[in-house]
CSV table of C-alpha atoms and ligand atoms in Angstrom, one decimal:
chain,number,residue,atom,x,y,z
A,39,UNK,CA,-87.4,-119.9,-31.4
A,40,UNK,CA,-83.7,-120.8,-30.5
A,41,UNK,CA,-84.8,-122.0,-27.3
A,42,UNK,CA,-82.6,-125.3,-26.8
A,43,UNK,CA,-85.1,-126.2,-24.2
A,44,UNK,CA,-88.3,-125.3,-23.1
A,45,UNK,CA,-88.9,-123.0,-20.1
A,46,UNK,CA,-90.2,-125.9,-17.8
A,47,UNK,CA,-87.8,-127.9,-16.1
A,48,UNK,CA,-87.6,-130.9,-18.2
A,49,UNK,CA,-84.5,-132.8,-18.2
A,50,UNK,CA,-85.6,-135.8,-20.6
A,51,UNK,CA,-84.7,-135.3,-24.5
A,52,UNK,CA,-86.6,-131.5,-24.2
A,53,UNK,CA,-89.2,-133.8,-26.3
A,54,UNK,CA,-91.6,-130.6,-26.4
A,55,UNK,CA,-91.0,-130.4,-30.4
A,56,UNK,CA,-91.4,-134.2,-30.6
A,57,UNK,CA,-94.8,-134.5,-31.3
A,58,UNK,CA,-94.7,-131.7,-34.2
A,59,UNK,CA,-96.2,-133.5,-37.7
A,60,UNK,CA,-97.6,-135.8,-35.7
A,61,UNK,CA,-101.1,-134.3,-35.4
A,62,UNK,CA,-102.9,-136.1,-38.5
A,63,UNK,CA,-101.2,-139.5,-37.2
A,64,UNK,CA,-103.7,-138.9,-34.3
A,65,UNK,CA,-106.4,-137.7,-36.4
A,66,UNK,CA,-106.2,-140.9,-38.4
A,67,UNK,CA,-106.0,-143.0,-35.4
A,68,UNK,CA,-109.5,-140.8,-34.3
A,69,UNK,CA,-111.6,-141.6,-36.5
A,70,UNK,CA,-110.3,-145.3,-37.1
A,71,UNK,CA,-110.9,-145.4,-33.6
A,72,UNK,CA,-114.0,-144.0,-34.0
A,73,UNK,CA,-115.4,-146.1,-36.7
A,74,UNK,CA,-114.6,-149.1,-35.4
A,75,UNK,CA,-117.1,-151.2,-34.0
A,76,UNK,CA,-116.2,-152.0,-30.3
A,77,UNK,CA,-115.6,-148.1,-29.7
A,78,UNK,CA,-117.2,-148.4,-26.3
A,79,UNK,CA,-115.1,-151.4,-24.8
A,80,UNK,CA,-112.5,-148.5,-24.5
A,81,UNK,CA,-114.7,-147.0,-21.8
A,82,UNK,CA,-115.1,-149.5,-19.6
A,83,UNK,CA,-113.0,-150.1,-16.7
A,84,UNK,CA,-109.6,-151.9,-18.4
A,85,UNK,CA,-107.8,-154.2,-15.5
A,86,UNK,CA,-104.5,-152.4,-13.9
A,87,UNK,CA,-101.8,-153.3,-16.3
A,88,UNK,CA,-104.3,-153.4,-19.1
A,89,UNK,CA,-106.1,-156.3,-21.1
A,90,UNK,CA,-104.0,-159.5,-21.9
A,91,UNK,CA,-104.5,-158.5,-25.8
A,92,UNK,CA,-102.9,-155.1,-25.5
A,93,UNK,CA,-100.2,-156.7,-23.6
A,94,UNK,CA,-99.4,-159.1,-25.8
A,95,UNK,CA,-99.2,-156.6,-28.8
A,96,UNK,CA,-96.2,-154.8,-25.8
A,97,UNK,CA,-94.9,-158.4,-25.6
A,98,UNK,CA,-94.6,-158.7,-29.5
A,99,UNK,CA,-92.9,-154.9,-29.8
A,100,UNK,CA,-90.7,-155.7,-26.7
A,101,UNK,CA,-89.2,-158.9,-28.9
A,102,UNK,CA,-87.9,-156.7,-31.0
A,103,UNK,CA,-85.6,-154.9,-27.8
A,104,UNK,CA,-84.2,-158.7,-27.2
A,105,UNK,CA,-87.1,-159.1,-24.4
A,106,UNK,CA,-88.5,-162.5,-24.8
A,107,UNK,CA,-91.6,-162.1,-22.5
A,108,UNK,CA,-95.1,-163.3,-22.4
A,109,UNK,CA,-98.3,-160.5,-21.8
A,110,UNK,CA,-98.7,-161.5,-18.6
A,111,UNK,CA,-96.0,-160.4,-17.3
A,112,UNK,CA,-95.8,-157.0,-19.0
A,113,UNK,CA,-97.7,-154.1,-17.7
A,114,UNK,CA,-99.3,-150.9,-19.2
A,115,UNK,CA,-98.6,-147.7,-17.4
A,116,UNK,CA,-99.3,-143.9,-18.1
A,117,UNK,CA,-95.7,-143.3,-19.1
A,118,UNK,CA,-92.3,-144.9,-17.6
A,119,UNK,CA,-92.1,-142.4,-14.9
A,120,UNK,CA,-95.4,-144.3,-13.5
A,121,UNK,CA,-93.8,-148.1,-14.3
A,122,UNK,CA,-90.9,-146.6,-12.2
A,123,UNK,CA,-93.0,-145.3,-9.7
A,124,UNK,CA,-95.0,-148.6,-9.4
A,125,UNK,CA,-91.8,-150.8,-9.6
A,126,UNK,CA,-90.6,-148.4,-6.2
A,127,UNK,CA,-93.7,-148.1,-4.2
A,128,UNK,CA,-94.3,-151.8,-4.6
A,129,UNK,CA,-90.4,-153.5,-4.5
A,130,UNK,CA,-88.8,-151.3,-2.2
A,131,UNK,CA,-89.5,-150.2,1.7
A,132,UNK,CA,-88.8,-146.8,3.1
A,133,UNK,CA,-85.3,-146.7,4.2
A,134,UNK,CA,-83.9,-149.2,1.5
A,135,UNK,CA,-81.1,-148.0,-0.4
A,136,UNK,CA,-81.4,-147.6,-4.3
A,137,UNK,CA,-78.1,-147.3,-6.1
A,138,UNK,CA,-78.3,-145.1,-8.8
A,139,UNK,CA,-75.5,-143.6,-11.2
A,140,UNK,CA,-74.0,-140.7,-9.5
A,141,UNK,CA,-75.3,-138.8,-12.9
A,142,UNK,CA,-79.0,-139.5,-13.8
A,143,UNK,CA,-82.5,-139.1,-15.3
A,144,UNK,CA,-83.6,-136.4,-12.2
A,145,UNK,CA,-87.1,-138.0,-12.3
A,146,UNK,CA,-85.4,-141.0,-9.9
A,147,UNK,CA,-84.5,-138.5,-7.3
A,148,UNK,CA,-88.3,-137.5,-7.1
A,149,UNK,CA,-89.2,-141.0,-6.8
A,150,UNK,CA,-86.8,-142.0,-4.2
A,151,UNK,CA,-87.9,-139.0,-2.2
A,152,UNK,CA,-91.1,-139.6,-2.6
A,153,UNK,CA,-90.8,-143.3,-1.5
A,154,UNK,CA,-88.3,-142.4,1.3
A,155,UNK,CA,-85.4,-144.5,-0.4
A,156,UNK,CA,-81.6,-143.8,0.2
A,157,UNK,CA,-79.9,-143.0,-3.0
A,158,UNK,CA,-76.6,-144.5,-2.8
A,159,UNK,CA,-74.7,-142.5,-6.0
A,160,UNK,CA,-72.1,-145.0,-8.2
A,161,UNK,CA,-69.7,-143.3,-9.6
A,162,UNK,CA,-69.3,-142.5,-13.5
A,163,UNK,CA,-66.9,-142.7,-16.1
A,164,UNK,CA,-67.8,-141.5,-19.9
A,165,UNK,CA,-68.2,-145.2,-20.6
A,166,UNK,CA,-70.7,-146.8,-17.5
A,167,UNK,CA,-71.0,-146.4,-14.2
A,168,UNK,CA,-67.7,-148.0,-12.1
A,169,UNK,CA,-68.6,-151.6,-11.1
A,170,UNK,CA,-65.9,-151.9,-8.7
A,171,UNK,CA,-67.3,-149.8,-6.6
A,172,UNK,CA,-70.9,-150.6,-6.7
A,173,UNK,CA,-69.4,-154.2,-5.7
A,174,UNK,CA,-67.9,-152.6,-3.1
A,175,UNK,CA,-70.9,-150.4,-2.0
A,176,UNK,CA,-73.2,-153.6,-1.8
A,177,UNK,CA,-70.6,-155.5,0.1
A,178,UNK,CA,-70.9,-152.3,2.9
A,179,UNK,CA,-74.7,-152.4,3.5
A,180,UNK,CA,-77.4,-153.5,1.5
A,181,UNK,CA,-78.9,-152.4,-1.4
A,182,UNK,CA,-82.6,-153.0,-2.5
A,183,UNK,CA,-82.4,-152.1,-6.2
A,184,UNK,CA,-80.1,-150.7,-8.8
A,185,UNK,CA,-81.7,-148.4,-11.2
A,186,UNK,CA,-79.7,-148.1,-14.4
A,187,UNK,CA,-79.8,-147.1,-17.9
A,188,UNK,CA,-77.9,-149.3,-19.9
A,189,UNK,CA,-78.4,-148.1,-23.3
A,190,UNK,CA,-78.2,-144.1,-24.4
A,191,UNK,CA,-77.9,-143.3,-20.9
A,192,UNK,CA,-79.3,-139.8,-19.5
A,193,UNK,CA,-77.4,-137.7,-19.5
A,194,UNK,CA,-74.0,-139.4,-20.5
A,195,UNK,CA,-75.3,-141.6,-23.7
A,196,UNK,CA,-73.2,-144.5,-23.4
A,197,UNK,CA,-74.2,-147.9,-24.1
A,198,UNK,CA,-73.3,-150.7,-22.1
A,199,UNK,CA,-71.7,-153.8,-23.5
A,200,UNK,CA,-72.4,-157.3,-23.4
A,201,UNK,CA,-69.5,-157.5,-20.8
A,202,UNK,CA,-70.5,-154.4,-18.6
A,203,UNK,CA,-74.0,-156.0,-18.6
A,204,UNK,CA,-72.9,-159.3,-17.9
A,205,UNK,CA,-71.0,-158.2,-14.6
A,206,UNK,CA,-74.1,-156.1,-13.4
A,207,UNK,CA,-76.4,-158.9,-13.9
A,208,UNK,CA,-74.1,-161.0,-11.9
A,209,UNK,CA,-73.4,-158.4,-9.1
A,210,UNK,CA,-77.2,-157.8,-8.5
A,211,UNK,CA,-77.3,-161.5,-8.4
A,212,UNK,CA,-74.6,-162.1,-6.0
A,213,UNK,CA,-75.6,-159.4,-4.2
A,214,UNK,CA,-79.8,-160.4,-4.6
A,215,UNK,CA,-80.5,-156.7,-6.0
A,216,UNK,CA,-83.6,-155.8,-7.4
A,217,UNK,CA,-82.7,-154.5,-11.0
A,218,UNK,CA,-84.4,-151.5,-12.8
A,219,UNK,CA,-83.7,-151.6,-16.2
A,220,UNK,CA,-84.8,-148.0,-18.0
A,221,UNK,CA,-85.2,-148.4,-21.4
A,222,UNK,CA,-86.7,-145.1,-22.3
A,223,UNK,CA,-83.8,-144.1,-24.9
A,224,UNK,CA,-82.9,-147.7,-25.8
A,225,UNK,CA,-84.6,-147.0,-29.5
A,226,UNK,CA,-81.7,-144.7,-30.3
A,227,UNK,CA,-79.3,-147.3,-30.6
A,228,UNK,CA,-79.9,-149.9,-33.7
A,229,UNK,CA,-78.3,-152.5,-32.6
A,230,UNK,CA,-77.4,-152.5,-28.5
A,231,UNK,CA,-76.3,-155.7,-26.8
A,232,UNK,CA,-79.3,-157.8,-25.2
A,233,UNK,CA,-81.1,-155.9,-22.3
A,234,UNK,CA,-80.1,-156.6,-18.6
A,235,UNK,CA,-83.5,-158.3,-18.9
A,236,UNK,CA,-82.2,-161.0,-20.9
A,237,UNK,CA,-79.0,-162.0,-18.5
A,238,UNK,CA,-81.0,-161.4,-15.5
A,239,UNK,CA,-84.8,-161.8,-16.3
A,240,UNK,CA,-85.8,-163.2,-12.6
A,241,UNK,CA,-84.7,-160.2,-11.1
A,242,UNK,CA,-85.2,-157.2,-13.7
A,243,UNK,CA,-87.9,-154.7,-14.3
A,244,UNK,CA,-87.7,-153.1,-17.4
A,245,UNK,CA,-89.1,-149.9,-17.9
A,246,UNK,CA,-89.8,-147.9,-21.3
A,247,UNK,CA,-92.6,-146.0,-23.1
A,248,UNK,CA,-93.9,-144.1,-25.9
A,249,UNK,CA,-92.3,-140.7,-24.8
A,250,UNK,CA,-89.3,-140.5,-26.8
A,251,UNK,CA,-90.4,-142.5,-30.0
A,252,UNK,CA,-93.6,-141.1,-30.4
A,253,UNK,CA,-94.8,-138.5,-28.2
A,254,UNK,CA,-95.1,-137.2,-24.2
A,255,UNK,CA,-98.2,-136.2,-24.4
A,256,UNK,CA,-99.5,-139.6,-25.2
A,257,UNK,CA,-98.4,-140.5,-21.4
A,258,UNK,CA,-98.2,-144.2,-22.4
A,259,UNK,CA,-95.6,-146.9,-20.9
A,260,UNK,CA,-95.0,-150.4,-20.0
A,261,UNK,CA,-93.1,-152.2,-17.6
A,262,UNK,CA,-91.6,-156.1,-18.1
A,263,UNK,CA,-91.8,-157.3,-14.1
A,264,UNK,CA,-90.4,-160.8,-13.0
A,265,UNK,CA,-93.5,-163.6,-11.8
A,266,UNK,CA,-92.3,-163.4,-8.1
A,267,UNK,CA,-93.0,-159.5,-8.0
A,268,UNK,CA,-96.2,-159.5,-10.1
A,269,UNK,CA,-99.0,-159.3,-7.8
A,270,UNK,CA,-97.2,-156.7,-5.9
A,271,UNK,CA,-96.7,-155.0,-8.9
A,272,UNK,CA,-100.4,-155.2,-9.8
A,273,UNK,CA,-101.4,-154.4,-6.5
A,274,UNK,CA,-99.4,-151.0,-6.8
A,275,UNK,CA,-100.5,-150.5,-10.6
A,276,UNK,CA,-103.9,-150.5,-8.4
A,277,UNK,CA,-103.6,-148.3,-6.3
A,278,UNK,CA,-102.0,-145.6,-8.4
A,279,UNK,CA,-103.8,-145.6,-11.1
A,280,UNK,CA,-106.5,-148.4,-10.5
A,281,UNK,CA,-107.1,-149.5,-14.0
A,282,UNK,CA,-104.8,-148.6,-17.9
A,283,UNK,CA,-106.2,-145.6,-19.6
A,284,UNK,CA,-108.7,-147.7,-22.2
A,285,UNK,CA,-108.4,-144.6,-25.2
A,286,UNK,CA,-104.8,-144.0,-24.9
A,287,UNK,CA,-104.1,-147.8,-24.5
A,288,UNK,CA,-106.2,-147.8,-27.8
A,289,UNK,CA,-104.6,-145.5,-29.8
A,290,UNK,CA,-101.0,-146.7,-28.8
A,291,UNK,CA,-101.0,-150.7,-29.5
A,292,UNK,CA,-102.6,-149.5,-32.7
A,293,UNK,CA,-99.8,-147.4,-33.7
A,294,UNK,CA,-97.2,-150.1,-32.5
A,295,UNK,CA,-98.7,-153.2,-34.1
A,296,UNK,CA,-99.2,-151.5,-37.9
A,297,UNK,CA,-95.5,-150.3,-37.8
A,298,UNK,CA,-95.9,-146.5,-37.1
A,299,UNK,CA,-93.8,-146.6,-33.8
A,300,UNK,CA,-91.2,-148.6,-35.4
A,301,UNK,CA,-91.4,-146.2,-38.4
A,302,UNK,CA,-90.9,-143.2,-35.8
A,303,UNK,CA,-88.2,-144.7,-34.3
A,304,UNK,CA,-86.3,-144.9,-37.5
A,305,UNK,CA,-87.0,-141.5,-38.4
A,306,UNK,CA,-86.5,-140.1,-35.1
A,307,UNK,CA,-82.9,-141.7,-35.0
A,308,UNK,CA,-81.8,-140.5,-38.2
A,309,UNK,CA,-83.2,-136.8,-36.7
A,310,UNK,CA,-81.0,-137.2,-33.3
A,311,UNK,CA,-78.0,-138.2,-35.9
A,312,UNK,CA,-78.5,-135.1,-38.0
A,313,UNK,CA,-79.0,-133.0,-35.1
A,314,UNK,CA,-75.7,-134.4,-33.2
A,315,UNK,CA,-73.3,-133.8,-36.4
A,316,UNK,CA,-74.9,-130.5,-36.3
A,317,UNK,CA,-73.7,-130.1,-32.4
A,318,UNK,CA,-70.3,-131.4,-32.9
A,319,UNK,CA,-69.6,-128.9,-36.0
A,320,UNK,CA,-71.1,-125.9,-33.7
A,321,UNK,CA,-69.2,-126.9,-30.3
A,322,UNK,CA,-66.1,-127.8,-32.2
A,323,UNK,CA,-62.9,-127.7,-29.5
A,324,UNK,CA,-65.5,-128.2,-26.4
A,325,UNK,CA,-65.4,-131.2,-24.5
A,326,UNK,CA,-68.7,-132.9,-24.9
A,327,UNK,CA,-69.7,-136.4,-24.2
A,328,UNK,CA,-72.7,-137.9,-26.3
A,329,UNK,CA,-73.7,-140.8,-27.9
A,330,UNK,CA,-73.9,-139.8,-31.6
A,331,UNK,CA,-77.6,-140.8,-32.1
A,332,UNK,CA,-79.3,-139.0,-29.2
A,333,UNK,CA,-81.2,-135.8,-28.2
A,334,UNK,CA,-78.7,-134.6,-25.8
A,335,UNK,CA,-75.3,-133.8,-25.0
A,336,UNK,CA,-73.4,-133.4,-22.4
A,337,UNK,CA,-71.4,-130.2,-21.5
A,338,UNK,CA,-68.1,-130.2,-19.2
A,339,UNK,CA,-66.9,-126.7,-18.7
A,340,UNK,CA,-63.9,-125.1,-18.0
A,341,UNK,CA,-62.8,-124.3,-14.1
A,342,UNK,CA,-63.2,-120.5,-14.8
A,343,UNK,CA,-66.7,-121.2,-16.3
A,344,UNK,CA,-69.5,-121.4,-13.4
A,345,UNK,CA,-72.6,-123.2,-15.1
A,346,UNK,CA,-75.0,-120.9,-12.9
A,347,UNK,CA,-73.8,-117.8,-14.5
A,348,UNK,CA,-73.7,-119.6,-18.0
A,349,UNK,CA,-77.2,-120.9,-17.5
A,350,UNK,CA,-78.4,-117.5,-17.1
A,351,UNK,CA,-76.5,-115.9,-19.6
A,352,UNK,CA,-77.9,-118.0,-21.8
A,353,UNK,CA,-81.4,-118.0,-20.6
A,354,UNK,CA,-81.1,-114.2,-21.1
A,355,UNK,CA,-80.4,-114.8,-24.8
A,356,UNK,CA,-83.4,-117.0,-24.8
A,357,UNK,CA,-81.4,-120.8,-24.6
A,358,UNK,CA,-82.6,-122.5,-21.9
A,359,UNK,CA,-80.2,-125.3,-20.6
A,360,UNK,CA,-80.0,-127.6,-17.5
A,361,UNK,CA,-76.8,-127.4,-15.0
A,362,UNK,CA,-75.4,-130.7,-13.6
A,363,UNK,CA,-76.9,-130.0,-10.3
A,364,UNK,CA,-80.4,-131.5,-11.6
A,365,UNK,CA,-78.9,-135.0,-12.5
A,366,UNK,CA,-76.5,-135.0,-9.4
A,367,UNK,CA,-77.8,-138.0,-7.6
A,368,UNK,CA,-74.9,-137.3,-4.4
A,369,UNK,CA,-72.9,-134.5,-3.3
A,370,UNK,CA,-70.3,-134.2,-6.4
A,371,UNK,CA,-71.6,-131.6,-8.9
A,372,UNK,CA,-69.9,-131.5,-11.8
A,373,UNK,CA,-69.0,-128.4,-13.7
A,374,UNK,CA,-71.1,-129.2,-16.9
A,375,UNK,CA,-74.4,-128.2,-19.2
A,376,UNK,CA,-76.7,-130.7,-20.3
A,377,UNK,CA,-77.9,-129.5,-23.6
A,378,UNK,CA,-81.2,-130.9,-25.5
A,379,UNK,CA,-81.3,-131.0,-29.1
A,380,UNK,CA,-84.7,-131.9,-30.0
A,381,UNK,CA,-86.5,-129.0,-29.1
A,382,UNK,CA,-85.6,-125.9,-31.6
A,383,UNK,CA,-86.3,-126.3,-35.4
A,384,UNK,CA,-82.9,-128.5,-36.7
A,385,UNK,CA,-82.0,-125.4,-39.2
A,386,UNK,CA,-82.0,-123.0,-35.6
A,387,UNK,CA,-79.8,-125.4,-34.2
A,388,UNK,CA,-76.5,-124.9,-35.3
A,389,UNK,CA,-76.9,-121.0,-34.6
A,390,UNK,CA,-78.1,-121.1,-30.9
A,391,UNK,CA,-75.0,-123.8,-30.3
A,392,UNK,CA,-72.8,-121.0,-32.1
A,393,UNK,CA,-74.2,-118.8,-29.4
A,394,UNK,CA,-73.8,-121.2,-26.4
A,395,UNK,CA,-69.8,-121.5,-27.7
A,396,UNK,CA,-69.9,-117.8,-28.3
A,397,UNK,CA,-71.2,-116.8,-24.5
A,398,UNK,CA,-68.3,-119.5,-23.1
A,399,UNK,CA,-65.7,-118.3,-25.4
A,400,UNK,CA,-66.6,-114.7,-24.2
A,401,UNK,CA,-65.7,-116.1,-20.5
A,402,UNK,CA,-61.8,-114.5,-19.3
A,403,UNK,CA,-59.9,-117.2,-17.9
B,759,LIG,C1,-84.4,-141.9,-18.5
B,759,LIG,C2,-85.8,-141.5,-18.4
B,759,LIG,N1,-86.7,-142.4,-17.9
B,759,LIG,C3,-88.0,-142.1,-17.8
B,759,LIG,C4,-88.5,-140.9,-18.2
B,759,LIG,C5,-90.0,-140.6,-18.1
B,759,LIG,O1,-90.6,-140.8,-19.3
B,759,LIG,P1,-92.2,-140.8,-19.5
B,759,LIG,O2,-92.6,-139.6,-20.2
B,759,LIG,O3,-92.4,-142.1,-20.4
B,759,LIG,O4,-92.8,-141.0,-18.2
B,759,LIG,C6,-87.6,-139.9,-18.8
B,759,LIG,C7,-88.2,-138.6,-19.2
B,759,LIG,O5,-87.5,-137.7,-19.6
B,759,LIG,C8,-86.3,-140.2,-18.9
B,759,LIG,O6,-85.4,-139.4,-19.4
């Protein structure tokens, strides 16, 4: 039951305990489902990237992020790893380089290996990634596409401001980038700056889903894609997944046009607060870096402290936490933990933190 994380490698929010009290909201959804009418359109082949009236409920929802988008251009995907995945396979050649933050969400390292991309790693401060030197690393060679996460970044949680996004919008521009805007986390923050969509909308896809807000098992995601790259897009949408899931599809405009996902979002950031105070008071005197409405936390250690051996300490005690290695996009590895809150009851929290101070604490200098 303390279990920080689950067992699996998972380096999103841990969202495994997500979905808990969530199973009549799907019951209900069932059977209104299953009453209505037009139950059987939901078999049928649906078009890759979905019917224009689900995307235009995505186009509504994605107003409310500061996208200003029409359904055409939006597509529906089984979860933002596969809008990523589709934005690669279809944008990007093999051999182009992809410029990523020297710390990020591991699933982009599968990608670019799977779509034979060179990751070109930017260096990170607490607050961004440093935009000198991704200025100066597209003035050395070219670079395809930047993939960032501009608001509640994984792992580091910071947000962006208008100024930081500004200067990225313009450097992909100068620079003709592609930009991959991941807004998987974006809910956490109530009131971020306007996406990199917004500053930069002929050149941005914008990534998100359901996974965080509502649930990973529901495996449903979006992405906003420019006109010039739609077809290709489509055409990639195609041939990974031929046409959107018609139930899931179903089940998830429903929940986003009568409020629910905008109702989950609100409770799950006041959860992610709670849970962060809760950190803080445990790892008191630690250096952490988090943004203060999110599901993780970052870790830095002390020189003495090896995170291998303080992973599986703690994995003996039955906390399972990831090491930097797995969001190390070059060759710098960090001495730090990435810890995920979501995943143990929030009144077990505080007591396996207490633990993970306890086993560093125990470490002789
Ligand atoms: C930053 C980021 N992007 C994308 C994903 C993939 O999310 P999904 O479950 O919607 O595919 C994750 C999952 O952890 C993530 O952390």
């Amino acid at each position: 039951m303390e279990k920080v994380e689950p067992g699996v490698p998972c380096h999103g929010a841990a969202a495994t305990d997500l979905a808990s009290g969530q199973g009549d909201l799907l019951r209900q959804a069932l059977r209104t489902m299953a009453a209505s009418g037009d139950v059987e359109t939901r078999l049928r082949q649906h078009p890759p990237g979905g019917h224009r009236h689900d995307r235009a409920v995505l186009a509504t929802y994605l107003l409310e992020r500061g996208i200003d988008t029409v359904p055409d251009n939006v597509l529906l995907t089984s979860g933002s790893q596969q809008a990523l995945d589709m934005v690669l396979r279809t944008l990007a050649l093999p051999g182009d380089v992809l410029a990523v933050d020297a710390l990020s969400y591991p699933g982009i390292k599968l990608l670019a290996s799977a779509h034979s991309l060179k990751l070109a790693p930017v260096p990170v401060t607490a607050t961004g990634p440093d935009l000198d030197t991704l200025d100066q690393m597209c003035r050395a060679r070219p670079v395809r596409a930047i993939y960032t996460i501009p608001t509640v970044h994984n792992p580091l949680g910071w947000v962006l401001d208008r100024e930081q996004r500004e200067r990225l919008a313009n450097l992909a521009r100068l620079h003709d980038c592609l930009l991959i805007e991941d807004g998987t986390y974006a809910f956490l923050e109530s009131s971020p700056p306007p996406p990199l969509q917004a500053f930069a909308p002929e050149r941005t896809c914008y990534v998100a889903g359901l996974s965080k807000n509502v649930a990973p098992g529901l495996r449903f995601g979006f992405a906003v894609v420019p006109d010039r790259h739609l077809e290709a897009a489509t055409s990639g949408l195609r041939a990974a997944a031929w046409g959107a899931p018609g139930v899931i599809t179903a089940i998830a405009t429903s929940w986003i046009s009568d409020g629910t996902v905008t109702r989950l979002e609100k409770d799950r950031r006041e959860d992610a607060a709670a849970r962060q105070d809760i950190a803080r008071a445990a790892l008191a005197g630690l250096d952490i870096t988090a943004h203060p409405v999110s599901y993780t936390l970052w870790l830095a250690l002390e020189p003495h402290q090896r995170t291998d051996h303080v992973a599986a300490d703690l994995a003996e005690q039955g906390i399972l936490v990831s090491t930097a290695d797995a969001f190390a996009t070059g060759p710098t590895r960090p001495r730090a933990l990435r810890l995920a809150l979501a995943t143990p009851p929030r009144d077990e929290l505080g007591a396996a933190l207490r633990r993970v101070k306890d086993t560093l604490d125990a470490i002789p200098p």
